[in-house]
Amino acid sequence: MEPFITLTHYDIPQELELRYGSWLDPQVREDFVHYAEICFRHFGNRVKFWTTFNEPNVQVILGYRKGTYPPSRCSMTFANCTRAGSDIEPLVAAHNIIRSHLAAVNLYQKKFQEDQRGKIGIVMNTIWLLDPVVFGRYPREIKDILGEDLPKFTKDDLKSSKNGLDFIGINQYTSRYAKDCLHTTCELGQGGSRAEGFVYSNALKDGLPLGEPTGVNWFNVYPQGMEEMLMYATEQYRNIPLYVTENGFGENNTGVLLNDYRRVKFMSNYLDALKRAMRKGADVRGYFTWSLLDNFEWISGYTIRFGMYHVDFDTLERTPRLSASWYKNFIFNHIAQSKDNEDA
């Protein structure tokens, strides 16, 4: 077993939220670096893979634009609340997260990496935010749209961004159509936001879904999206090593079966797409399925199940599904095949 550690997954100490508003204040950068240094110092002899954040792009959208995740800040017309400014606060929170990431990576690379011989990166859901992490600058298009509302990087940030990560983690489940609402006409409520470049995304086009719908409202099965996303990341971000840090199939509680043949089909097709991307040149170093066990899925609670092992939430009994046996055999067969190729 090789630990692959995430420092931050959406959550932050409530004390920092109360004291200065957490990700909305530049002070969070210093506190995050202090926290990261403690982790590097005490666990770095055992941890060789670090990620600073998991899906900060989702975190800022849900926490600061739509308000559906903590700290639940949003404003009309983005959601039914009036606690903050949904146009500006996601930019501020995202900027402070990026600055915190760059500072933590810079610390690790200068102080710990040579002795501990580890790697450090960041994990993104397959939407915006990677350009400033990799290149130390925002895309020209978003600068044109946001103007002076777009936060600025300091000289220290720009120095840190020259080696801003050793790898990129990608969480890939589903795909969407994208519509340009800046230069074409969109229906009322479909304009996205300035922070997202006035892009409207949806899984439907002309009433037809992109891929097979599942029991999860945001999730359609579209294996081609895996290959396309990996190739985009390879071409856009200088062939930086990639890890697929999440990929899995979810079902509603009511539709869960131990014979989860749909999950097996999903995994087989998405892994085939991953293999195609690798053959085209994508430097994919690892793959993680979500998830080993049914668990607590954020605001969906226990109503959605992603596990290869069924969990009885009353007794905590764990029962392997068909996908667990399939994946075990898949791994075993490919390890054996790799050894045969090496021997040959």
Tab-separated table of C-alpha atoms in Angstrom:
chain	number	residue	atom	x	y	z
A	1	MET	CA	0.000	0.000	0.000
A	2	GLU	CA	1.366	3.400	-1.034
A	3	PRO	CA	-0.144	6.448	0.738
A	4	PHE	CA	-1.305	9.238	-1.569
A	5	ILE	CA	-2.251	12.087	0.742
A	6	THR	CA	-4.611	15.021	0.202
A	7	LEU	CA	-4.001	17.954	2.551
A	8	THR	CA	-7.371	19.657	1.965
A	9	HIS	CA	-10.672	18.218	0.744
A	10	TYR	CA	-13.235	21.066	0.893
A	11	ASP	CA	-13.038	21.400	4.687
A	12	ILE	CA	-11.208	23.997	6.783
A	13	PRO	CA	-11.056	24.589	10.569
A	14	GLN	CA	-14.106	26.541	11.721
A	15	GLU	CA	-11.819	28.775	13.779
A	16	LEU	CA	-10.263	30.199	10.604
A	17	GLU	CA	-13.686	30.754	9.059
A	18	LEU	CA	-14.812	32.675	12.134
A	19	ARG	CA	-11.582	34.606	12.603
A	20	TYR	CA	-11.089	36.007	9.113
A	21	GLY	CA	-13.336	34.253	6.585
A	22	SER	CA	-10.881	31.465	5.626
A	23	TRP	CA	-10.359	31.423	1.839
A	24	LEU	CA	-11.603	34.970	1.412
A	25	ASP	CA	-8.621	36.443	3.247
A	26	PRO	CA	-4.940	36.387	2.151
A	27	GLN	CA	-3.989	35.364	5.713
A	28	VAL	CA	-5.145	31.835	4.909
A	29	ARG	CA	-2.025	31.358	2.767
A	30	GLU	CA	0.270	31.652	5.773
A	31	ASP	CA	-1.833	29.330	7.902
A	32	PHE	CA	-2.065	26.756	5.105
A	33	VAL	CA	1.708	26.733	4.635
A	34	HIS	CA	2.191	26.288	8.394
A	35	TYR	CA	-0.212	23.327	8.341
A	36	ALA	CA	1.468	21.825	5.261
A	37	GLU	CA	4.921	22.110	6.833
A	38	ILE	CA	3.772	20.191	9.902
A	39	CYS	CA	2.458	17.404	7.660
A	40	PHE	CA	5.607	17.304	5.525
A	41	ARG	CA	7.880	17.189	8.562
A	42	HIS	CA	6.018	14.498	10.503
A	43	PHE	CA	4.769	12.223	7.706
A	44	GLY	CA	7.140	12.856	4.808
A	45	ASN	CA	9.313	9.862	5.674
A	46	ARG	CA	6.332	7.651	4.801
A	47	VAL	CA	4.381	9.759	2.301
A	48	LYS	CA	5.868	10.091	-1.187
A	49	PHE	CA	2.822	11.552	-2.930
A	50	TRP	CA	1.148	14.767	-1.739
A	51	THR	CA	-1.719	16.752	-3.171
A	52	THR	CA	-2.435	20.177	-1.730
A	53	PHE	CA	-6.137	20.396	-2.634
A	54	ASN	CA	-8.862	18.158	-3.948
A	55	GLU	CA	-11.166	19.857	-6.460
A	56	PRO	CA	-10.748	23.473	-5.323
A	57	ASN	CA	-12.546	24.459	-8.531
A	58	VAL	CA	-15.653	22.625	-7.294
A	59	GLN	CA	-15.164	23.955	-3.767
A	60	VAL	CA	-15.289	27.608	-4.813
A	61	ILE	CA	-18.265	27.124	-7.138
A	62	LEU	CA	-20.385	25.250	-4.611
A	63	GLY	CA	-19.205	27.141	-1.528
A	64	TYR	CA	-18.989	30.697	-2.853
A	65	ARG	CA	-21.152	30.927	-5.980
A	66	LYS	CA	-24.055	28.498	-5.570
A	67	GLY	CA	-23.870	28.246	-1.782
A	68	THR	CA	-24.815	24.566	-1.643
A	69	TYR	CA	-21.630	23.549	0.225
A	70	PRO	CA	-20.113	25.214	3.301
A	71	PRO	CA	-19.539	28.063	3.937
A	72	SER	CA	-22.734	28.452	1.857
A	73	ARG	CA	-22.059	31.935	0.523
A	74	CYS	CA	-23.995	33.126	-2.514
A	75	SER	CA	-26.208	35.870	-3.829
A	76	MET	CA	-29.167	36.265	-6.138
A	77	THR	CA	-29.566	35.262	-8.944
A	78	PHE	CA	-27.160	32.378	-8.462
A	79	ALA	CA	-29.090	30.861	-5.586
A	80	ASN	CA	-31.714	31.666	-2.996
A	81	CYS	CA	-29.489	33.443	-0.500
A	82	THR	CA	-28.088	36.919	0.102
A	83	ARG	CA	-24.960	36.335	2.201
A	84	ALA	CA	-22.316	37.404	-0.318
A	85	GLY	CA	-21.383	38.273	-3.894
A	86	SER	CA	-21.448	35.259	-6.189
A	87	ASP	CA	-19.689	37.160	-8.973
A	88	ILE	CA	-16.613	38.224	-6.983
A	89	GLU	CA	-16.143	35.920	-3.985
A	90	PRO	CA	-15.391	32.762	-6.039
A	91	LEU	CA	-12.541	34.671	-7.700
A	92	VAL	CA	-11.106	35.764	-4.353
A	93	ALA	CA	-11.413	32.298	-2.791
A	94	ALA	CA	-9.902	30.595	-5.846
A	95	HIS	CA	-7.023	33.071	-5.936
A	96	ASN	CA	-6.171	32.511	-2.272
A	97	ILE	CA	-6.332	28.744	-2.783
A	98	ILE	CA	-3.964	28.973	-5.764
A	99	ARG	CA	-1.548	31.170	-3.793
A	100	SER	CA	-1.704	28.707	-0.887
A	101	HIS	CA	-0.974	25.803	-3.216
A	102	LEU	CA	2.004	27.548	-4.827
A	103	ALA	CA	3.467	28.489	-1.445
A	104	ALA	CA	3.104	24.951	-0.063
A	105	VAL	CA	4.692	23.408	-3.171
A	106	ASN	CA	7.545	25.905	-3.006
A	107	LEU	CA	8.133	25.025	0.648
A	108	TYR	CA	8.120	21.279	-0.040
A	109	GLN	CA	10.449	21.527	-3.012
A	110	LYS	CA	12.954	23.742	-1.220
A	111	LYS	CA	12.938	22.212	2.248
A	112	PHE	CA	11.780	18.598	2.091
A	113	GLN	CA	11.780	17.079	-1.394
A	114	GLU	CA	15.484	16.319	-1.742
A	115	ASP	CA	15.624	14.322	1.500
A	116	GLN	CA	12.148	12.779	1.385
A	117	ARG	CA	12.212	12.081	-2.366
A	118	GLY	CA	8.494	12.646	-2.824
A	119	LYS	CA	6.222	14.355	-5.356
A	120	ILE	CA	3.593	17.048	-4.897
A	121	GLY	CA	0.665	18.136	-7.062
A	122	ILE	CA	-2.965	19.223	-7.036
A	123	VAL	CA	-6.236	17.469	-7.907
A	124	MET	CA	-8.845	19.100	-10.141
A	125	ASN	CA	-12.273	18.151	-11.276
A	126	THR	CA	-12.378	18.411	-15.052
A	127	ILE	CA	-13.284	22.095	-15.230
A	128	TRP	CA	-11.430	25.430	-14.878
A	129	LEU	CA	-8.530	26.615	-12.625
A	130	LEU	CA	-5.390	24.817	-13.831
A	131	ASP	CA	-3.863	27.547	-16.024
A	132	PRO	CA	-2.800	29.817	-13.140
A	133	VAL	CA	-1.406	26.830	-11.200
A	134	VAL	CA	0.741	25.617	-14.101
A	135	PHE	CA	1.619	28.890	-15.808
A	136	GLY	CA	1.330	31.441	-13.000
A	137	ARG	CA	-1.181	33.502	-14.951
A	138	TYR	CA	-4.853	33.534	-15.793
A	139	PRO	CA	-5.977	32.884	-19.389
A	140	ARG	CA	-6.171	35.989	-21.566
A	141	GLU	CA	-9.867	35.347	-22.231
A	142	ILE	CA	-10.776	35.505	-18.551
A	143	LYS	CA	-8.687	38.663	-18.133
A	144	ASP	CA	-10.656	40.276	-20.950
A	145	ILE	CA	-13.957	39.373	-19.307
A	146	LEU	CA	-13.137	40.173	-15.679
A	147	GLY	CA	-10.784	43.100	-16.062
A	148	GLU	CA	-9.832	44.698	-12.746
A	149	ASP	CA	-12.026	42.271	-10.791
A	150	LEU	CA	-9.505	39.495	-11.458
A	151	PRO	CA	-7.059	39.208	-8.504
A	152	LYS	CA	-3.363	39.771	-9.139
A	153	PHE	CA	-0.425	37.513	-8.351
A	154	THR	CA	2.539	38.856	-6.366
A	155	LYS	CA	6.178	38.511	-7.415
A	156	ASP	CA	6.609	35.706	-4.862
A	157	ASP	CA	3.651	33.867	-6.384
A	158	LEU	CA	5.177	34.123	-9.849
A	159	LYS	CA	8.496	32.771	-8.614
A	160	SER	CA	6.756	29.832	-6.947
A	161	SER	CA	4.692	29.048	-10.041
A	162	LYS	CA	7.811	28.181	-12.082
A	163	ASN	CA	7.755	24.745	-10.417
A	164	GLY	CA	4.130	24.782	-9.324
A	165	LEU	CA	3.620	21.007	-9.271
A	166	ASP	CA	5.171	17.638	-10.065
A	167	PHE	CA	1.925	16.079	-11.336
A	168	ILE	CA	-1.735	16.835	-11.992
A	169	GLY	CA	-4.513	14.744	-10.457
A	170	ILE	CA	-7.744	14.576	-12.465
A	171	ASN	CA	-11.144	13.488	-11.156
A	172	GLN	CA	-13.117	12.323	-14.188
A	173	TYR	CA	-16.638	10.907	-14.093
A	174	THR	CA	-18.804	12.484	-16.752
A	175	SER	CA	-18.868	15.052	-19.557
A	176	ARG	CA	-20.920	18.069	-20.598
A	177	TYR	CA	-21.748	20.097	-23.638
A	178	ALA	CA	-20.502	23.687	-23.439
A	179	LYS	CA	-22.250	26.694	-24.983
A	180	ASP	CA	-20.743	30.147	-25.467
A	181	CYS	CA	-23.232	32.615	-24.003
A	182	LEU	CA	-21.027	35.645	-24.633
A	183	HIS	CA	-21.216	35.506	-28.428
A	184	THR	CA	-24.393	33.492	-28.938
A	185	THR	CA	-27.903	33.708	-27.530
A	186	CYS	CA	-28.676	31.664	-24.424
A	187	GLU	CA	-32.002	31.259	-22.702
A	188	LEU	CA	-32.685	33.098	-19.452
A	189	GLY	CA	-30.737	31.527	-16.596
A	190	GLN	CA	-28.303	29.743	-18.932
A	191	GLY	CA	-25.614	32.409	-19.063
A	192	GLY	CA	-23.226	30.959	-16.524
A	193	SER	CA	-21.204	33.679	-14.791
A	194	ARG	CA	-18.398	36.106	-15.542
A	195	ALA	CA	-16.022	33.974	-13.482
A	196	GLU	CA	-16.707	31.017	-15.772
A	197	GLY	CA	-16.471	32.988	-18.996
A	198	PHE	CA	-20.230	33.044	-19.657
A	199	VAL	CA	-20.228	29.358	-20.520
A	200	TYR	CA	-23.378	27.295	-20.125
A	201	SER	CA	-22.767	23.579	-19.603
A	202	ASN	CA	-25.352	20.840	-19.718
A	203	ALA	CA	-25.584	17.120	-20.399
A	204	LEU	CA	-28.553	17.630	-22.736
A	205	LYS	CA	-28.597	18.810	-26.337
A	206	ASP	CA	-31.818	18.977	-28.327
A	207	GLY	CA	-33.387	17.007	-25.495
A	208	LEU	CA	-30.945	14.109	-25.799
A	209	PRO	CA	-28.412	13.241	-23.070
A	210	LEU	CA	-24.661	13.088	-23.631
A	211	GLY	CA	-24.083	9.461	-22.686
A	212	GLU	CA	-26.178	7.058	-20.641
A	213	PRO	CA	-27.989	8.639	-17.638
A	214	THR	CA	-27.512	7.094	-14.196
A	215	GLY	CA	-29.392	7.343	-10.928
A	216	VAL	CA	-27.238	10.353	-9.983
A	217	ASN	CA	-28.559	13.635	-11.366
A	218	TRP	CA	-25.194	15.130	-12.429
A	219	PHE	CA	-23.749	11.936	-13.817
A	220	ASN	CA	-24.003	10.464	-17.335
A	221	VAL	CA	-21.738	7.667	-18.573
A	222	TYR	CA	-19.504	8.934	-21.381
A	223	PRO	CA	-16.200	6.991	-21.579
A	224	GLN	CA	-14.895	9.060	-24.511
A	225	GLY	CA	-14.651	11.984	-22.096
A	226	MET	CA	-11.854	10.225	-20.205
A	227	GLU	CA	-9.676	9.953	-23.311
A	228	GLU	CA	-10.467	13.494	-24.453
A	229	MET	CA	-9.736	15.047	-21.062
A	230	LEU	CA	-6.418	13.243	-20.647
A	231	MET	CA	-5.316	14.291	-24.123
A	232	TYR	CA	-6.357	17.891	-23.486
A	233	ALA	CA	-4.384	17.969	-20.224
A	234	THR	CA	-1.385	16.410	-21.967
A	235	GLU	CA	-1.373	18.965	-24.777
A	236	GLN	CA	-2.357	22.018	-22.726
A	237	TYR	CA	-0.059	21.440	-19.739
A	238	ARG	CA	3.286	20.436	-21.244
A	239	ASN	CA	2.859	16.680	-20.803
A	240	ILE	CA	3.063	16.952	-17.008
A	241	PRO	CA	2.588	13.497	-15.400
A	242	LEU	CA	-1.071	12.729	-14.735
A	243	TYR	CA	-2.947	10.644	-12.190
A	244	VAL	CA	-6.626	9.774	-12.506
A	245	THR	CA	-7.365	10.391	-8.849
A	246	GLU	CA	-11.111	9.647	-8.973
A	247	ASN	CA	-13.250	7.689	-11.409
A	248	GLY	CA	-16.247	5.594	-10.492
A	249	PHE	CA	-19.906	4.754	-10.913
A	250	GLY	CA	-22.644	5.913	-8.529
A	251	GLU	CA	-26.140	4.610	-7.960
A	252	ASN	CA	-29.107	5.723	-5.903
A	253	ASN	CA	-29.688	3.793	-2.712
A	254	THR	CA	-32.848	2.280	-4.187
A	255	GLY	CA	-31.087	0.831	-7.216
A	256	VAL	CA	-28.088	-0.787	-5.559
A	257	LEU	CA	-27.291	-4.395	-6.433
A	258	LEU	CA	-24.495	-6.729	-5.417
A	259	ASN	CA	-24.441	-7.834	-9.035
A	260	ASP	CA	-23.415	-4.339	-10.163
A	261	TYR	CA	-22.867	-5.149	-13.818
A	262	ARG	CA	-23.348	-1.477	-14.812
A	263	ARG	CA	-20.355	-0.501	-12.659
A	264	VAL	CA	-18.267	-3.274	-14.206
A	265	LYS	CA	-19.196	-2.061	-17.688
A	266	PHE	CA	-18.418	1.523	-16.667
A	267	MET	CA	-14.970	0.644	-15.294
A	268	SER	CA	-14.090	-1.509	-18.278
A	269	ASN	CA	-15.042	1.171	-20.795
A	270	TYR	CA	-13.362	4.038	-18.934
A	271	LEU	CA	-10.164	2.039	-18.432
A	272	ASP	CA	-10.157	1.260	-22.149
A	273	ALA	CA	-10.432	5.012	-22.815
A	274	LEU	CA	-7.559	5.655	-20.410
A	275	LYS	CA	-5.450	3.074	-22.252
A	276	ARG	CA	-6.182	4.759	-25.592
A	277	ALA	CA	-5.000	8.093	-24.188
A	278	MET	CA	-1.794	6.504	-22.899
A	279	ARG	CA	-1.100	4.974	-26.301
A	280	LYS	CA	-1.485	8.456	-27.787
A	281	GLY	CA	1.143	9.813	-25.414
A	282	ALA	CA	-0.631	10.792	-22.182
A	283	ASP	CA	1.809	10.265	-19.302
A	284	VAL	CA	-0.655	8.649	-16.878
A	285	ARG	CA	1.152	7.277	-13.823
A	286	GLY	CA	-1.772	5.897	-11.805
A	287	TYR	CA	-5.536	5.345	-11.507
A	288	PHE	CA	-7.818	5.403	-8.446
A	289	THR	CA	-11.366	4.110	-8.497
A	290	TRP	CA	-14.020	5.840	-6.418
A	291	SER	CA	-14.717	4.036	-4.270
A	292	LEU	CA	-13.649	0.947	-2.376
A	293	LEU	CA	-16.635	1.303	-0.020
A	294	ASP	CA	-20.052	2.932	0.024
A	295	ASN	CA	-19.606	6.048	2.115
A	296	PHE	CA	-20.928	9.475	3.081
A	297	GLU	CA	-21.255	11.438	-0.184
A	298	TRP	CA	-21.237	15.033	1.075
A	299	ILE	CA	-24.666	16.702	0.904
A	300	SER	CA	-26.113	13.524	-0.654
A	301	GLY	CA	-25.273	11.676	2.557
A	302	TYR	CA	-25.865	7.928	2.342
A	303	THR	CA	-28.367	8.156	-0.541
A	304	ILE	CA	-25.740	7.527	-3.247
A	305	ARG	CA	-23.442	4.523	-3.381
A	306	PHE	CA	-20.138	4.421	-5.294
A	307	GLY	CA	-18.544	1.437	-3.550
A	308	MET	CA	-17.235	-1.805	-4.973
A	309	TYR	CA	-18.102	-3.083	-1.503
A	310	HIS	CA	-21.666	-2.726	-0.264
A	311	VAL	CA	-21.860	-1.314	3.262
A	312	ASP	CA	-24.843	-1.950	5.527
A	313	PHE	CA	-24.983	1.429	7.264
A	314	ASP	CA	-26.825	-0.052	10.249
A	315	THR	CA	-24.433	-2.919	10.980
A	316	LEU	CA	-21.385	-1.696	8.962
A	317	GLU	CA	-21.134	-5.150	7.384
A	318	ARG	CA	-19.165	-5.049	4.132
A	319	THR	CA	-20.060	-7.298	1.206
A	320	PRO	CA	-18.059	-7.407	-2.053
A	321	ARG	CA	-19.980	-6.602	-5.187
A	322	LEU	CA	-19.307	-8.112	-8.599
A	323	SER	CA	-17.145	-5.080	-9.438
A	324	ALA	CA	-14.750	-5.897	-6.573
A	325	SER	CA	-14.037	-9.351	-8.022
A	326	TRP	CA	-13.834	-7.978	-11.546
A	327	TYR	CA	-11.351	-5.253	-10.574
A	328	LYS	CA	-9.218	-7.680	-8.561
A	329	ASN	CA	-8.962	-9.977	-11.585
A	330	PHE	CA	-8.320	-7.017	-13.896
A	331	ILE	CA	-5.364	-5.876	-11.804
A	332	PHE	CA	-3.983	-9.403	-11.383
A	333	ASN	CA	-4.190	-10.173	-15.104
A	334	HIS	CA	-2.494	-6.928	-16.114
A	335	ILE	CA	0.294	-7.361	-13.566
A	336	ALA	CA	0.888	-10.866	-14.875
A	337	GLN	CA	0.846	-9.565	-18.462
A	338	SER	CA	3.360	-6.831	-17.591
A	339	LYS	CA	5.713	-9.392	-16.040
A	340	ASP	CA	5.442	-11.599	-19.114
A	341	ASN	CA	6.314	-8.623	-21.319
A	342	GLU	CA	9.329	-7.797	-19.131
A	343	ASP	CA	10.550	-11.391	-19.262
A	344	ALA	CA	10.159	-11.445	-23.035
